[in-house]
Every structure is written in C-alpha cells, then in structure tokens.
C-alpha cells in the first residue's frame, strides 16, 4: 500500500504528516527552507544530490529513497524531477516522475548560459572575439583559429603519402 492512499490532510499540516512518516535518520539530517524544501545537510554528490549510507547494504540518493517510501518503486523509463529545482531537496511534494526529455526541458539552463557567457577564451587560449568566433548549427561558440588548425592538421594527415 502506498503512503498517500487514505491521506486526507491539506496545507501545512500535510508537512507534519510527511515528516512523521520519514525515518529518523532522514529527519535528523534535514533543514526546512522557508519555501518548504527538506534540504539534506550531509554529503552531496558533485551535482548537489543528497547521498546517504545507512548501514552496509543501504546507500544511494536521498530523494530516490524518499520517493520509494511515499510512492513505491519507480516507474520504468521515468526519472524523478525536483520541481523546486534544488537537488538536495527530498520533500516528496517537490518530486515528480517525468520522462528524461521533460526533465531536460525543465532544467535550469540559465546557470550554464551565464557560465558560458563569462568564458572569453577558447580552451586553447584564443579570445572569443567577433572576428574569431562563429556559432555552430547546435548553437555553440567555436573558435575560428582552432578550426583553422584542425582543418590544417586534417589536411596534412589525409594528403600525406609518405
């Protein structure tokens, strides 16, 4: 039986029901943000997702464990999306199962775009200037100087008959 079957509580009182259902080891490692996120205060991976290690055999991502407590096993082919956009949040009301494509569409690209906009040199150190930059069909910037070098190198390898 899934947790939500038979629960008829609304608003802030529902958060109390949720916290009461969570195992102590989860509740003892969380902070509640003003917007209702249950933020994991222990180890997070390089993408910000809460990681747990509960005993020798039980380990994984916190939001996945909470999903299984409240909703049961995951649906094959779907991923859990944080509608609050905080990877360390494990509030079950902030999680939804969606396709990977939908998860990508909902993603926060503004951080990546901001980081890319701050990058003023290509990986080889050439300046991304108007004269030295072109945009690919995929919408990414490319360095003209590096492209010239790649074409020269490719031409030398294909024209070499020695």
Short mmCIF file of C-alpha atoms in Angstrom, two decimals:
data_model
loop_
_atom_site.label_atom_id
_atom_site.label_comp_id
_atom_site.label_asym_id
_atom_site.label_seq_id
_atom_site.Cartn_x
_atom_site.Cartn_y
_atom_site.Cartn_z
CA UNK A 1 0.00 0.00 0.00
CA UNK A 2 1.35 3.42 -0.92
CA UNK A 3 1.64 6.12 1.72
CA UNK A 4 -0.70 8.61 0.03
CA UNK A 5 -3.67 6.23 -0.11
CA UNK A 6 -6.10 7.37 2.54
CA UNK A 7 -4.24 10.61 3.46
CA UNK A 8 -6.74 13.48 3.58
CA UNK A 9 -4.69 16.33 5.04
CA UNK A 10 -4.15 19.70 3.34
CA UNK A 11 -1.74 22.66 3.65
CA UNK A 12 0.92 22.99 6.33
CA UNK A 13 -0.48 20.11 8.34
CA UNK A 14 0.49 17.81 5.48
CA UNK A 15 4.17 18.66 6.07
CA UNK A 16 3.82 17.35 9.61
CA UNK A 17 2.35 14.10 8.30
CA UNK A 18 5.24 13.79 5.83
CA UNK A 19 7.91 14.41 8.47
CA UNK A 20 6.24 11.91 10.80
CA UNK A 21 6.42 9.25 8.06
CA UNK A 22 10.14 9.82 7.33
CA UNK A 23 12.67 7.60 9.12
CA UNK A 24 14.56 9.31 11.95
CA UNK A 25 17.90 9.07 10.15
CA UNK A 26 16.43 11.26 7.37
CA UNK A 27 14.71 13.78 9.63
CA UNK A 28 17.84 14.20 11.74
CA UNK A 29 19.80 15.28 8.63
CA UNK A 30 17.48 17.92 7.20
CA UNK A 31 16.80 21.63 7.32
CA UNK A 32 13.44 23.01 6.22
CA UNK A 33 13.65 26.08 3.98
CA UNK A 34 11.00 28.83 4.04
CA UNK A 35 9.60 27.54 0.73
CA UNK A 36 9.11 24.03 2.15
CA UNK A 37 12.18 22.24 0.81
CA UNK A 38 13.56 19.46 3.01
CA UNK A 39 17.27 20.11 2.47
CA UNK A 40 19.79 17.32 3.06
CA UNK A 41 22.55 18.58 5.36
CA UNK A 42 25.02 15.73 4.94
CA UNK A 43 27.07 14.50 1.98
CA UNK A 44 26.05 15.61 -1.52
CA UNK A 45 27.46 14.45 -4.85
CA UNK A 46 29.07 16.72 -7.46
CA UNK A 47 25.61 17.61 -8.84
CA UNK A 48 24.22 18.56 -5.42
CA UNK A 49 22.05 15.46 -4.82
CA UNK A 50 21.92 14.22 -1.23
CA UNK A 51 23.78 10.95 -0.68
CA UNK A 52 23.19 8.57 2.19
CA UNK A 53 24.90 5.49 3.52
CA UNK A 54 22.57 3.78 6.01
CA UNK A 55 24.31 0.64 7.15
CA UNK A 56 26.47 -1.55 4.95
CA UNK A 57 23.88 -2.52 2.35
CA UNK A 58 21.71 0.58 2.07
CA UNK A 59 23.13 3.57 0.19
CA UNK A 60 22.08 5.90 -2.59
CA UNK A 61 20.42 9.22 -3.34
CA UNK A 62 18.15 10.58 -0.64
CA UNK A 63 15.35 11.79 -2.93
CA UNK A 64 15.14 8.34 -4.55
CA UNK A 65 14.78 6.64 -1.13
CA UNK A 66 12.08 9.12 -0.11
CA UNK A 67 10.25 8.60 -3.42
CA UNK A 68 10.10 4.87 -2.73
CA UNK A 69 8.83 5.44 0.83
CA UNK A 70 5.96 7.65 -0.34
CA UNK A 71 5.17 6.47 -3.86
CA UNK A 72 6.58 2.97 -4.16
CA UNK A 73 9.02 1.70 -6.79
CA UNK A 74 9.90 3.97 -9.67
CA UNK A 75 8.12 3.65 -12.99
CA UNK A 76 10.48 2.20 -15.62
CA UNK A 77 11.59 4.80 -18.14
CA UNK A 78 10.86 7.78 -15.86
CA UNK A 79 13.15 9.91 -13.68
CA UNK A 80 12.41 11.94 -10.57
CA UNK A 81 12.36 15.70 -11.16
CA UNK A 82 12.73 18.30 -8.42
CA UNK A 83 10.01 20.84 -9.23
CA UNK A 84 11.69 23.18 -6.72
CA UNK A 85 14.96 22.93 -8.74
CA UNK A 86 17.01 22.07 -5.62
CA UNK A 87 18.86 18.75 -6.00
CA UNK A 88 19.39 18.41 -2.23
CA UNK A 89 15.62 18.69 -1.54
CA UNK A 90 13.83 15.47 -0.62
CA UNK A 91 10.33 16.78 0.15
CA UNK A 92 8.07 14.23 -1.60
CA UNK A 93 5.68 17.04 -2.56
CA UNK A 94 8.53 18.58 -4.59
CA UNK A 95 9.26 15.42 -6.60
CA UNK A 96 7.57 14.26 -9.79
CA UNK A 97 8.22 11.36 -12.13
CA UNK A 98 8.73 12.59 -15.69
CA UNK A 99 10.46 11.41 -18.84
CA UNK A 100 14.15 12.25 -19.18
CA UNK A 101 13.30 14.58 -22.08
CA UNK A 102 10.81 16.50 -19.93
CA UNK A 103 13.36 16.68 -17.12
CA UNK A 104 15.90 18.21 -19.52
CA UNK A 105 13.32 20.70 -20.86
CA UNK A 106 12.52 21.79 -17.30
CA UNK A 107 16.23 22.13 -16.48
CA UNK A 108 17.87 25.33 -15.36
CA UNK A 109 19.99 26.33 -18.32
CA UNK A 110 20.47 29.89 -17.09
CA UNK A 111 23.44 28.88 -14.90
CA UNK A 112 25.17 27.13 -17.80
CA UNK A 113 24.46 30.02 -20.14
CA UNK A 114 25.77 32.51 -17.58
CA UNK A 115 28.97 30.46 -17.13
CA UNK A 116 29.43 30.21 -20.91
CA UNK A 117 28.89 33.97 -21.31
CA UNK A 118 31.69 34.65 -18.80
CA UNK A 119 34.11 32.46 -20.78
CA UNK A 120 36.06 34.82 -23.03
CA UNK A 121 38.76 32.42 -24.27
CA UNK A 122 38.55 29.07 -26.04
CA UNK A 123 40.20 26.05 -24.33
CA UNK A 124 43.41 26.80 -26.31
CA UNK A 125 43.51 30.41 -25.05
CA UNK A 126 42.27 32.28 -28.14
CA UNK A 127 39.99 35.24 -27.49
CA UNK A 128 36.30 34.76 -28.33
CA UNK A 129 36.06 37.99 -30.32
CA UNK A 130 33.55 38.84 -33.04
CA UNK A 131 36.20 38.18 -35.69
CA UNK A 132 37.43 34.91 -34.15
CA UNK A 133 34.09 33.31 -33.20
CA UNK A 134 31.36 31.55 -35.11
CA UNK A 135 28.17 29.84 -33.94
CA UNK A 136 27.60 26.21 -34.89
CA UNK A 137 24.27 24.75 -36.04
CA UNK A 138 23.88 23.41 -32.50
CA UNK A 139 24.12 26.97 -31.15
CA UNK A 140 27.56 26.68 -29.52
CA UNK A 141 30.52 29.03 -29.97
CA UNK A 142 33.60 27.87 -31.83
CA UNK A 143 36.99 29.48 -32.19
CA UNK A 144 37.90 30.22 -35.84
CA UNK A 145 41.65 29.94 -35.13
CA UNK A 146 41.27 26.46 -33.61
CA UNK A 147 39.04 25.43 -36.52
CA UNK A 148 41.74 26.56 -38.98
CA UNK A 149 44.33 24.49 -37.12
CA UNK A 150 42.05 21.45 -37.09
CA UNK A 151 41.49 21.76 -40.86
CA UNK A 152 45.26 22.12 -41.47
CA UNK A 153 46.02 19.07 -39.30
CA UNK A 154 43.31 17.04 -41.01
CA UNK A 155 44.57 18.09 -44.44
CA UNK A 156 48.14 17.11 -43.59
CA UNK A 157 47.06 13.66 -42.41
CA UNK A 158 44.84 12.96 -45.44
CA UNK A 159 47.32 14.34 -48.00
CA UNK A 160 50.36 12.56 -46.58
CA UNK A 161 51.52 9.82 -48.95
CA UNK A 162 54.89 9.01 -47.36
#
